[in-house]
mmCIF file of C-alpha atoms in Angstrom:
data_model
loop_
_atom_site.group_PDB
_atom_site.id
_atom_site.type_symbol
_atom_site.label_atom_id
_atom_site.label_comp_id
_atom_site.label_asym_id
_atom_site.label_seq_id
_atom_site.Cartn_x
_atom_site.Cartn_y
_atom_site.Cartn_z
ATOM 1 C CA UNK A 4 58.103 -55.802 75.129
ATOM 2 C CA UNK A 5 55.269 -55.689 77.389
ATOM 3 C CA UNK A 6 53.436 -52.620 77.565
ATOM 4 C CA UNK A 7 50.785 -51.282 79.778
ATOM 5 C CA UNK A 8 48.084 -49.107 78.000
ATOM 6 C CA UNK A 9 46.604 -46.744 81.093
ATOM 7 C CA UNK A 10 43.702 -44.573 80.217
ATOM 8 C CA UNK A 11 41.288 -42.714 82.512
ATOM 9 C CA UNK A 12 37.542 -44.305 83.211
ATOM 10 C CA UNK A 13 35.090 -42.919 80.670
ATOM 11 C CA UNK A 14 32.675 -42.212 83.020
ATOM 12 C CA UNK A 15 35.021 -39.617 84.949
ATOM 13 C CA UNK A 16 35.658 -37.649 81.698
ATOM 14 C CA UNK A 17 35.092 -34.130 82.839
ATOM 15 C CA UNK A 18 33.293 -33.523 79.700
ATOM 16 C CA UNK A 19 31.789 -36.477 79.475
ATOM 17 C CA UNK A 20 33.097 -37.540 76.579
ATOM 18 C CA UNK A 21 34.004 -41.170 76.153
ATOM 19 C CA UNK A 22 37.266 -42.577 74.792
ATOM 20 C CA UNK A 23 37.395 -42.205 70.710
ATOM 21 C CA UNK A 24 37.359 -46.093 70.853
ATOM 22 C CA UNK A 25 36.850 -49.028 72.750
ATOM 23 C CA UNK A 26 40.767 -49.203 74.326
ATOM 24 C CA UNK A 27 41.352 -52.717 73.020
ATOM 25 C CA UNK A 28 41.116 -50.848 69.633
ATOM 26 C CA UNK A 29 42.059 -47.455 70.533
ATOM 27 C CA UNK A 30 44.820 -46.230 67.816
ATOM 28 C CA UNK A 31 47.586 -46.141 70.218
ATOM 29 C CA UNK A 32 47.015 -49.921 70.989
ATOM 30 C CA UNK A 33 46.255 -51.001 67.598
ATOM 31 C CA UNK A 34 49.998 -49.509 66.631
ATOM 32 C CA UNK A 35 51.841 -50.680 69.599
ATOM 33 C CA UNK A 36 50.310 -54.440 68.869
ATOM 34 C CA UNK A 37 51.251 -53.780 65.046
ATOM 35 C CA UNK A 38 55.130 -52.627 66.364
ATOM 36 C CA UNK A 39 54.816 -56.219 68.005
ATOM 37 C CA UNK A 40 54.172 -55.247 71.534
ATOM 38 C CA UNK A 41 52.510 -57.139 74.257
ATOM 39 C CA UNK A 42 49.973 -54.679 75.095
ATOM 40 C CA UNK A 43 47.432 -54.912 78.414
ATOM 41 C CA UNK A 44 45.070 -51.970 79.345
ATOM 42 C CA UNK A 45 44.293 -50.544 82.305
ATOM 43 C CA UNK A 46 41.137 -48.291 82.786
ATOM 44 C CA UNK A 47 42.333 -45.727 85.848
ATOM 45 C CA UNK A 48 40.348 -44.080 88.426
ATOM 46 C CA UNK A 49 41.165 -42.604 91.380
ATOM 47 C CA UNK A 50 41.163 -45.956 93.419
ATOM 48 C CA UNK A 51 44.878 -45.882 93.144
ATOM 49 C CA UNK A 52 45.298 -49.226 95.068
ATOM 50 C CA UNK A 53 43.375 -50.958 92.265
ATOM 51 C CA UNK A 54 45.342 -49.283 90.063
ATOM 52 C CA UNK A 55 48.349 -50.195 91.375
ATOM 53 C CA UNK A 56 47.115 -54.229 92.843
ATOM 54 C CA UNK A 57 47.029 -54.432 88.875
ATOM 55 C CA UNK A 58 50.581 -52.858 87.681
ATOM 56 C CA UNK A 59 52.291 -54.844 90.283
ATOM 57 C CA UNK A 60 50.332 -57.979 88.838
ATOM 58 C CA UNK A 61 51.123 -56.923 85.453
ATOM 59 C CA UNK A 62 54.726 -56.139 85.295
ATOM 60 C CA UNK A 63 55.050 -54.141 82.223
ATOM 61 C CA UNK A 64 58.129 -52.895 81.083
ATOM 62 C CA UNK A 65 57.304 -49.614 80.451
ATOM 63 C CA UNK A 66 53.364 -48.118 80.883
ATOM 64 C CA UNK A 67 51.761 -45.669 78.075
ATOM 65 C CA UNK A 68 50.330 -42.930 79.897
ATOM 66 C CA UNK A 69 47.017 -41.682 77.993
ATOM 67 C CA UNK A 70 45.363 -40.727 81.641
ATOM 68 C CA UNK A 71 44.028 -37.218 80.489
ATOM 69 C CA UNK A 72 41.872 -36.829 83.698
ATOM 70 C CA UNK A 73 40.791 -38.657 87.346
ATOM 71 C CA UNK A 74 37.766 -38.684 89.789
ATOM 72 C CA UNK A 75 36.508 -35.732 86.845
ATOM 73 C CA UNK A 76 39.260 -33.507 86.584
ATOM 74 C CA UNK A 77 41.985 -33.006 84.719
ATOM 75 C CA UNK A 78 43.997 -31.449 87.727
ATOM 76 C CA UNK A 79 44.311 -34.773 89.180
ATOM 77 C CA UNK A 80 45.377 -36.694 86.204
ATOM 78 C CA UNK A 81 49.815 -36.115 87.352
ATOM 79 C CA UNK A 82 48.418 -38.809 90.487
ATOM 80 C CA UNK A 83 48.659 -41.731 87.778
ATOM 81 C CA UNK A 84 52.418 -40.558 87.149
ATOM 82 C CA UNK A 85 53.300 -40.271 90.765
ATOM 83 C CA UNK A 86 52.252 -43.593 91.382
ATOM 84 C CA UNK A 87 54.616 -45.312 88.256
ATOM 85 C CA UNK A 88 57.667 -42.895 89.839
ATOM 86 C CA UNK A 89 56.524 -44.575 92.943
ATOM 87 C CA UNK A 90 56.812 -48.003 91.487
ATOM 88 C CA UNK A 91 59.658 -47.433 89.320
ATOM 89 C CA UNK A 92 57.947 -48.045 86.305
ATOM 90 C CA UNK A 93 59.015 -46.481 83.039
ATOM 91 C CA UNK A 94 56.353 -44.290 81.440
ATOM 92 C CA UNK A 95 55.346 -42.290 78.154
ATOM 93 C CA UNK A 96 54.834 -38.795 77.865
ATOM 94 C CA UNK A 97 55.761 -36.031 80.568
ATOM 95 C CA UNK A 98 57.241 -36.572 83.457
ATOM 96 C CA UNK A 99 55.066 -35.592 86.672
ATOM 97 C CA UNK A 100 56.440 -32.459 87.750
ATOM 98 C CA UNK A 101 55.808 -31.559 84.381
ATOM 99 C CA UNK A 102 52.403 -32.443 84.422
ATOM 100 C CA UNK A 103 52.162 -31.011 87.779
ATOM 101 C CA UNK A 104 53.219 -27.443 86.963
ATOM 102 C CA UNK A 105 51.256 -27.283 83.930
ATOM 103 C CA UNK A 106 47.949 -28.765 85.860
ATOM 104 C CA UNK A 107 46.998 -24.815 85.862
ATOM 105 C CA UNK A 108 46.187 -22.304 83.337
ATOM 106 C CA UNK A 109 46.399 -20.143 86.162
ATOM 107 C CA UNK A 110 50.095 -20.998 87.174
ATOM 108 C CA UNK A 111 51.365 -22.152 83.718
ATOM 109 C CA UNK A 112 50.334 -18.130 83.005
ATOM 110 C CA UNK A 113 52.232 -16.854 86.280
ATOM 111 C CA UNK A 114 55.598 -18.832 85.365
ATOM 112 C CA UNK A 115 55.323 -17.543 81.923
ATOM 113 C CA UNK A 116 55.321 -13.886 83.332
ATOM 114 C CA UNK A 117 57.899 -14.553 85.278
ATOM 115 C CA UNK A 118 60.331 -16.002 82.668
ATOM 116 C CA UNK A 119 59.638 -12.983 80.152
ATOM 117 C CA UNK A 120 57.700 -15.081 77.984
ATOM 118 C CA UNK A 121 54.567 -13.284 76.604
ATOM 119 C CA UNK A 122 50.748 -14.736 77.501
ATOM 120 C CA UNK A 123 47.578 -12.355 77.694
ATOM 121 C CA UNK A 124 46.996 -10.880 80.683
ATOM 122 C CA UNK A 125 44.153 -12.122 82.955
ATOM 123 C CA UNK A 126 42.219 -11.927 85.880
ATOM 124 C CA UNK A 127 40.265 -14.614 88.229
ATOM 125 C CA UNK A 128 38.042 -14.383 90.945
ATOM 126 C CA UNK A 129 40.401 -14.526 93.934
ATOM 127 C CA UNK A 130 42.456 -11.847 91.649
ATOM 128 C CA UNK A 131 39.451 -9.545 92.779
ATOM 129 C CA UNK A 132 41.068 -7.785 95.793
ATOM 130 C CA UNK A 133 44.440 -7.258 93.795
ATOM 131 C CA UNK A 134 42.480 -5.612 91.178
ATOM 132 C CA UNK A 135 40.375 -3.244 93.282
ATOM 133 C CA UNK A 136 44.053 -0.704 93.196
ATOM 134 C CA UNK A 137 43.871 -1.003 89.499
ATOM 135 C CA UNK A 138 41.646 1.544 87.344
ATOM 136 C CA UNK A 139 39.617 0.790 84.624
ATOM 137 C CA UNK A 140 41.651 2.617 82.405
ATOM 138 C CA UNK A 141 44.842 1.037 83.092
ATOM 139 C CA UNK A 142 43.071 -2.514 83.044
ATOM 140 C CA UNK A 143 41.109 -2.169 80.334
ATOM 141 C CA UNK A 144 40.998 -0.872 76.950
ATOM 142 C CA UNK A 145 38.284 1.549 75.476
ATOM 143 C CA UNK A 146 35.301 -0.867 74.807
ATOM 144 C CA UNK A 147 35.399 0.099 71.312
ATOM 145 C CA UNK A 148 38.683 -1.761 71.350
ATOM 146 C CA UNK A 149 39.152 -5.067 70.602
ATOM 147 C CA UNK A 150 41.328 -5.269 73.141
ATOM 148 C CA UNK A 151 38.559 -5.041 75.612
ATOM 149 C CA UNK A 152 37.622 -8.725 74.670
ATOM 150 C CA UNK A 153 38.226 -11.216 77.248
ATOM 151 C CA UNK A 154 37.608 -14.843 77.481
ATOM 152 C CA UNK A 155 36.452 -16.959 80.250
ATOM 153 C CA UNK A 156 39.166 -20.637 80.525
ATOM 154 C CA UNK A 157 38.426 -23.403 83.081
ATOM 155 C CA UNK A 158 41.252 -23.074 85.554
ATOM 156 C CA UNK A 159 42.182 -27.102 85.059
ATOM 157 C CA UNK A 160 40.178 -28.554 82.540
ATOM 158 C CA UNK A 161 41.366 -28.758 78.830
ATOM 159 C CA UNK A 162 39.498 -29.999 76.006
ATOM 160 C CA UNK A 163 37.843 -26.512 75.430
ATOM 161 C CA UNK A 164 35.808 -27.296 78.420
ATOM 162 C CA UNK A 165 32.501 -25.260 78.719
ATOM 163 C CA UNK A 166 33.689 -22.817 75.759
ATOM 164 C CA UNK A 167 31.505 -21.374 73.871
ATOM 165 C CA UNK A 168 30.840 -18.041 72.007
ATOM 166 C CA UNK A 169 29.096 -16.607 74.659
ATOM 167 C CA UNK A 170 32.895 -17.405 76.870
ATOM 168 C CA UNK A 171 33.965 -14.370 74.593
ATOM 169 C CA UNK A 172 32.835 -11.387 76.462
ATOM 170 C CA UNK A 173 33.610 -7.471 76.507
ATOM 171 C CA UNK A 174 33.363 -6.026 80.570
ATOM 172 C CA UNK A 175 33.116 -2.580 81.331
ATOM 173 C CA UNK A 176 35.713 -2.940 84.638
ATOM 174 C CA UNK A 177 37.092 -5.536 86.908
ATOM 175 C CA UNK A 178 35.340 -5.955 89.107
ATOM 176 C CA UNK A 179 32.068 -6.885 86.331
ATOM 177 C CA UNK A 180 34.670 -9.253 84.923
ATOM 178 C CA UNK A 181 35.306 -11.199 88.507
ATOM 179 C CA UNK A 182 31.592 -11.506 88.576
ATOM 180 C CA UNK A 183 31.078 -13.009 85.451
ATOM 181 C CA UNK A 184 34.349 -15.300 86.464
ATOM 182 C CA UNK A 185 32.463 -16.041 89.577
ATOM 183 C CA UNK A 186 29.171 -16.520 87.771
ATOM 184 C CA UNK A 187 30.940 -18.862 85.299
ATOM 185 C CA UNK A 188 32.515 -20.965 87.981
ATOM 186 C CA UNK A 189 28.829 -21.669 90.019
ATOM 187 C CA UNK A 190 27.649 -22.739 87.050
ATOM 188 C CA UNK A 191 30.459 -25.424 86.089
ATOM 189 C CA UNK A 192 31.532 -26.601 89.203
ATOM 190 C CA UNK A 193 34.888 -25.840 89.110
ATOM 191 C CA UNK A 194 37.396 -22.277 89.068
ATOM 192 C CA UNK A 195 37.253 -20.089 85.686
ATOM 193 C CA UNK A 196 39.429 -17.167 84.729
ATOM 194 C CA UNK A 197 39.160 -14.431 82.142
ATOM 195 C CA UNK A 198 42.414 -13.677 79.752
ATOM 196 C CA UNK A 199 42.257 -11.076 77.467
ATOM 197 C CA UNK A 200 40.979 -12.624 74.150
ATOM 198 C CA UNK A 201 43.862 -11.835 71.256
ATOM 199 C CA UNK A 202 41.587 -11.161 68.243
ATOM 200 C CA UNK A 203 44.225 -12.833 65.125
ATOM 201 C CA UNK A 204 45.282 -15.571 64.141
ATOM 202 C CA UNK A 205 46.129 -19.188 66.695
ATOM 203 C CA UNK A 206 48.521 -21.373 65.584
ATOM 204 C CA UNK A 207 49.515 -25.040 67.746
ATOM 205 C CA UNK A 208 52.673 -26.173 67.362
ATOM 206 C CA UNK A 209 53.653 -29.660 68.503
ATOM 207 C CA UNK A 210 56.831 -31.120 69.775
ATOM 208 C CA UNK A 211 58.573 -34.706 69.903
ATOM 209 C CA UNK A 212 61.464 -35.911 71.241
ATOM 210 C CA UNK A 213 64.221 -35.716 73.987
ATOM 211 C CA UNK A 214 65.551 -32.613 72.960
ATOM 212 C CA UNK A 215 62.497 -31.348 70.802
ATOM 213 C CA UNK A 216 61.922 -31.704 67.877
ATOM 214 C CA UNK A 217 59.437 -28.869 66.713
ATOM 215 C CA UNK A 218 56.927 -29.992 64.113
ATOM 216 C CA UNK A 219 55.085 -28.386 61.285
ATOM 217 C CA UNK A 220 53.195 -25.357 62.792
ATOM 218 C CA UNK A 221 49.354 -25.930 62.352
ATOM 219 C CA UNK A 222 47.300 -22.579 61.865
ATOM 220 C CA UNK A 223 43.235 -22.893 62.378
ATOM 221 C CA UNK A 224 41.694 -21.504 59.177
ATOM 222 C CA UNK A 225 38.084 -19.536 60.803
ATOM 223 C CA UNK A 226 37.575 -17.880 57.101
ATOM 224 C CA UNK A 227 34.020 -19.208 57.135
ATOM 225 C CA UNK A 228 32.976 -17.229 60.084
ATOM 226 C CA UNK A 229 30.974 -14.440 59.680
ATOM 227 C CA UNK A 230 32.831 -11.356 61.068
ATOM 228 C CA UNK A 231 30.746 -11.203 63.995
ATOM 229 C CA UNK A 232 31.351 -14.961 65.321
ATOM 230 C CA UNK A 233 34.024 -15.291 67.680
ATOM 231 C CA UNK A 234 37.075 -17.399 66.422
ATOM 232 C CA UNK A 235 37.752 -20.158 68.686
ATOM 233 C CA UNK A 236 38.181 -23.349 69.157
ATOM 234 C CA UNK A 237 35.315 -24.304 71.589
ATOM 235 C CA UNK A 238 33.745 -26.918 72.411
ATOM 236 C CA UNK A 239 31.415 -27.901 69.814
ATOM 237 C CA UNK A 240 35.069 -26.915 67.220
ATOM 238 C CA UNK A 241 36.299 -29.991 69.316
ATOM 239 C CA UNK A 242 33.956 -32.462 69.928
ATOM 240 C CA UNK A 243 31.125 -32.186 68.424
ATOM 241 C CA UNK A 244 30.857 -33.169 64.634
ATOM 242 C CA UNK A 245 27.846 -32.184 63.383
ATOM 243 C CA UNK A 246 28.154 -28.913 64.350
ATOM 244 C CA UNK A 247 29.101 -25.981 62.766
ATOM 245 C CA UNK A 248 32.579 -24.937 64.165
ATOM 246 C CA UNK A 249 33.602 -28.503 63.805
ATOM 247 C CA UNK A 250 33.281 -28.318 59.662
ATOM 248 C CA UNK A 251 34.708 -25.102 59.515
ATOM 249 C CA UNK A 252 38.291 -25.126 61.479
ATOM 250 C CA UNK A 253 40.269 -26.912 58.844
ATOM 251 C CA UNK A 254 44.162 -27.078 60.107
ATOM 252 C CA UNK A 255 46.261 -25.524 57.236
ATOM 253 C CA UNK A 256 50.279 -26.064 57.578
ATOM 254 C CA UNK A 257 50.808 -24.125 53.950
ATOM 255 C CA UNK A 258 52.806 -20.445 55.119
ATOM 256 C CA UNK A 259 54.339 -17.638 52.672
ATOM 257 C CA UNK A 260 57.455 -16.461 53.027
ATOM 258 C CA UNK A 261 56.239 -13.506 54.539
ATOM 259 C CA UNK A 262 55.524 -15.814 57.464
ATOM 260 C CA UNK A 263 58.862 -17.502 58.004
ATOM 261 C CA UNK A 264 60.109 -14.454 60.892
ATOM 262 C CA UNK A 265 56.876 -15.500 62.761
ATOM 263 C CA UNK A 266 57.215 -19.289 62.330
ATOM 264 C CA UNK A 267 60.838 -19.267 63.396
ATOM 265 C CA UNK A 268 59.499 -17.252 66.091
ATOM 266 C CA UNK A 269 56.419 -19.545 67.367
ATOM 267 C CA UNK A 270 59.022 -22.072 67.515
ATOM 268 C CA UNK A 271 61.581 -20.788 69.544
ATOM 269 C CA UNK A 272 58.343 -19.689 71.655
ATOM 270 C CA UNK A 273 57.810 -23.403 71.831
ATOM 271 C CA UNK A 274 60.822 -24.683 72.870
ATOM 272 C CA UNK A 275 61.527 -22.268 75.258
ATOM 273 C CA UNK A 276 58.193 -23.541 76.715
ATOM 274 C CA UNK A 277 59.744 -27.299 76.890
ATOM 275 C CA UNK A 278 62.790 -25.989 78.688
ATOM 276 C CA UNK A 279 60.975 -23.717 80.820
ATOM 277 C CA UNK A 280 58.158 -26.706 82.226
ATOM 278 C CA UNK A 281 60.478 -29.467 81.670
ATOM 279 C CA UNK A 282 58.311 -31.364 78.798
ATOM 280 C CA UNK A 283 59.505 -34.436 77.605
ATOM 281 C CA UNK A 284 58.571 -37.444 75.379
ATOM 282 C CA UNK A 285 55.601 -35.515 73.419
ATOM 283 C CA UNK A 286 53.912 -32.027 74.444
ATOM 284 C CA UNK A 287 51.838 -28.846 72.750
ATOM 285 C CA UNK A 288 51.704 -25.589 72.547
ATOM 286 C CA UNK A 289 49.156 -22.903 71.264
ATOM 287 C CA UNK A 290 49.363 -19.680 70.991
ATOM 288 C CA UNK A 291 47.372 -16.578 69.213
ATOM 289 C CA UNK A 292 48.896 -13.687 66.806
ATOM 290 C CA UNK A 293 47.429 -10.134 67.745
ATOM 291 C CA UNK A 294 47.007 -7.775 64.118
ATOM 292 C CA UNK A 295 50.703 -6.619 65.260
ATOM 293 C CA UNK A 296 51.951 -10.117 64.509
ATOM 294 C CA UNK A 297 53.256 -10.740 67.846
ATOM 295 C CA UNK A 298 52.447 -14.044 69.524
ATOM 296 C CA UNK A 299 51.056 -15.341 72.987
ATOM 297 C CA UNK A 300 51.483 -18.019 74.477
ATOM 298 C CA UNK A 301 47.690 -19.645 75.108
ATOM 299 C CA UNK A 302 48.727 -22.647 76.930
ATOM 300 C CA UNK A 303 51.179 -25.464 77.684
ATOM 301 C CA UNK A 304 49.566 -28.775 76.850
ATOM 302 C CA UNK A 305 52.018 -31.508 78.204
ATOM 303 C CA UNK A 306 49.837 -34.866 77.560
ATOM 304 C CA UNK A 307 47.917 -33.670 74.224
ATOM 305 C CA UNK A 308 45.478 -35.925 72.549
ATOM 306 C CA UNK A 309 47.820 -38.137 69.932
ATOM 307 C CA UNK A 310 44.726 -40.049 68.284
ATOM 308 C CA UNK A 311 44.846 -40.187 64.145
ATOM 309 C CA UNK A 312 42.041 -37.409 64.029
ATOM 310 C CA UNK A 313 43.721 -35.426 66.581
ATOM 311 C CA UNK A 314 45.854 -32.219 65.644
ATOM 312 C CA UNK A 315 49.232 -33.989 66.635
ATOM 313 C CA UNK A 316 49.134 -36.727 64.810
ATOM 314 C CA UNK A 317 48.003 -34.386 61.354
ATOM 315 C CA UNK A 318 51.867 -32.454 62.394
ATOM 316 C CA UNK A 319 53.250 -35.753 62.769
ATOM 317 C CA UNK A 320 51.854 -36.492 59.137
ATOM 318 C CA UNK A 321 53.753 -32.826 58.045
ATOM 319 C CA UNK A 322 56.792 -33.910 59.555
ATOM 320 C CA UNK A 323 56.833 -37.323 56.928
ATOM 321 C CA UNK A 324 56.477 -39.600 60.280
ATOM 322 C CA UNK A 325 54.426 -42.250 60.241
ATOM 323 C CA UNK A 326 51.902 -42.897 63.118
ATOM 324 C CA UNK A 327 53.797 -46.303 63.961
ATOM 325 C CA UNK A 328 56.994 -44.697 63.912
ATOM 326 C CA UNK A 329 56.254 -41.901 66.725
ATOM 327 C CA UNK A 330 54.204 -44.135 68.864
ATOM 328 C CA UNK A 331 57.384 -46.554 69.040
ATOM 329 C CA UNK A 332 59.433 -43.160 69.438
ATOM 330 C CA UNK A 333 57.548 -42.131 72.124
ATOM 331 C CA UNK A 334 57.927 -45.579 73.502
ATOM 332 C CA UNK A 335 61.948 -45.072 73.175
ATOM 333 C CA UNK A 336 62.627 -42.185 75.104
ATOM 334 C CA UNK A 337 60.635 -43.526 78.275
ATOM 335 C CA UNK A 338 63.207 -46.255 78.516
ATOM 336 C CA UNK A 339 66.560 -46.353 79.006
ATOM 337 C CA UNK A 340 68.814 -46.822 76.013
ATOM 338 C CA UNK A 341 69.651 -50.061 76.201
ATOM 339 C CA UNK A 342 66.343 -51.163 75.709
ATOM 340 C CA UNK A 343 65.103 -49.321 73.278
ATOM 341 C CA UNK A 344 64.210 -50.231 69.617
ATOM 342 C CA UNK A 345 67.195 -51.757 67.262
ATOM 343 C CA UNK A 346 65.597 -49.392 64.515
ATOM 344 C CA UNK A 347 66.472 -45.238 65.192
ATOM 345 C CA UNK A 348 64.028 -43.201 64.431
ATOM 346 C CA UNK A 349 64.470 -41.655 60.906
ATOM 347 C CA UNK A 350 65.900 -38.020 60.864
ATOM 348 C CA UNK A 351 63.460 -35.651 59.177
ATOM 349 C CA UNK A 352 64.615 -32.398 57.437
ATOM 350 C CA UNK A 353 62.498 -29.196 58.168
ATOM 351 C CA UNK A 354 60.280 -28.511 55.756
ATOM 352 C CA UNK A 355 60.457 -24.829 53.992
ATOM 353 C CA UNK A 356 58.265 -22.015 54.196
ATOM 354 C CA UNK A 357 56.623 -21.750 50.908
#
């Protein structure tokens, strides 16, 4: 089968951060050649006529969809999608509405509220004026309280963009927290919020599949922070590997029994997330547990990072699926039945909480 292999340009990364390898050896290549693929890449920008001069030159059968970001922003990355529905080309991954409704934290957070589901509350600059009816007191807890925490989220970008420990931060009203938000947003270039920070544990739980199939739950393991030492996932927890954060958040996928109630609960969580966004193909969810025990939903990520070092691939490992094996399932469920893979995908038990 011929497959396209589209990735965004490097050099438009909103972080800056280039691609984990070269894309001729990238690890989603490197298994789609081993599956016995015909695989050509296609580094995407913004010049969607390029783009597209080259798909129609191309023909694939079916593209892989690892744009994460265009012209340096993630917000724009659901363009690459609208232009394969535009060409009828079969892709991986989310479809673009999808993408498109999950572009913002801002309005993920807003359909969330208005399903029932639970996510921290929040507040962003243009939520200034709303908030100027709202009292301190009702807004915000006693700053003794944890709960008066907040953190500060790019609107659209995701790899823990700009986070940092100074993100966590504990205003005094609204209106001090819009002007950080404001602040924030100068500074970067591009629309911050604040959400209330949930001081517990965060879990990300991973899905795969047509009708999902929910993975091992992954919990990040901050017990070598000092108390002080806000525990998130920044930046430097992300990307940067000689740093501190990035030796000390160790995925653990190991639960007690006490745990199984909130496990089964993360998961329905989850799934009611895919239904609710209309995920498909391969999508992730994370959420924090406040010293109650009750979750929040973080954020919807619906084109997640898959590489061998990334957190999805480690649940994939959980799950007893090999790498090859869910990059040719992903592969499946973009196409249409009849030309899928001879092979079905093994069926995979759940594993027990023990």
């Amino acid at each position: 089968m011929h497959v396209t292999f589209l990735y965004n340009e490097a050099a438009e990364d909103p972080a800056n951060i280039a691609e984990d390898d070269p894309p001729a050896n990238s690890p989603e290549v490197a298994a789609l050649v081993r599956l016995g693929h015909e695989v050509t890449s296609i580094a995407c920008t913004l010049d969607l006529a390029a783009v597209r001069r080259r798909l129609d030159r191309l023909k694939p059968d079916v593209a892989f969809n690892r744009v994460e970001s265009l012209g340096g922003s993630d917000a724009l990355a659901a363009a690459i999608t609208l232009l394969l529905d535009a060409m009828q080309i079969p892709y991986t991954g989310c479809p673009t509405n999808a993408l498109v409704s999950t572009a913002s934290k801002l309005a993920v957070k807003e359909r969330l509220v208005r399903a029932g589901l639970p996510t921290p509350r929040w507040i962003s600059e243009d939520f200034r004026l709303r908030t100027q009816e709202i009292s301190d007191s009702s807004f915000l807890a006693p700053r003794s309280s944890l709960l008066s925490k907040f953190i500060l989220k790019s609107v659209f970008e995701h790899a823990s963009f700009e986070m940092d420990d100074d993100a966590v931060i504990e205003p005094c009203s609204p209106s001090e927290i819009a002007r950080v938000v404001h602040e924030r947003s100068t500074l970067a270039g591009r629309p911050f919020f604040a959400e209330k920070f949930i001081e517990g544990r965060e879990f990300n739980l991973s899905l795969l599949g047509e009708e999902p199939q929910v993975l091992p739950p992954a919990e990040i393991d901050f017990s070598a922070f000092t108390p002080n030492k806000p525990r998130i996932v920044g930046y430097g927890a992300k990307w940067d590997a000689t740093s501190f954060e990035f030796q000390n958040t160790p995925r653990r996928f190991d639960f007690p029994a006490a745990d199984a109630p909130l496990v089964r609960r993360l998961s329905e969580l989850a799934v009611e997330c895919w239904r609710l966004f209309d995920l498909s193909g391969y999508a992730r969810i994370d959420f924090r547990c406040d010293a109650a025990g009750e979750p929040w939903i973080l954020e919807v990520n619906a084109n997640p990072c898959i590489s061998p070092a990334a957190g999805y691939a480690a649940a994939l490992d959980q799950a007893g699926l090999s790498y090859d094996d869910a990059i040719q399932r992903i592969l499946d469920i973009a196409l249409p039945p009849s030309a899928r893979s001879a092979t079905p995908p093994a069926t995979h038990q759940p594993l027990p909480i023990c």
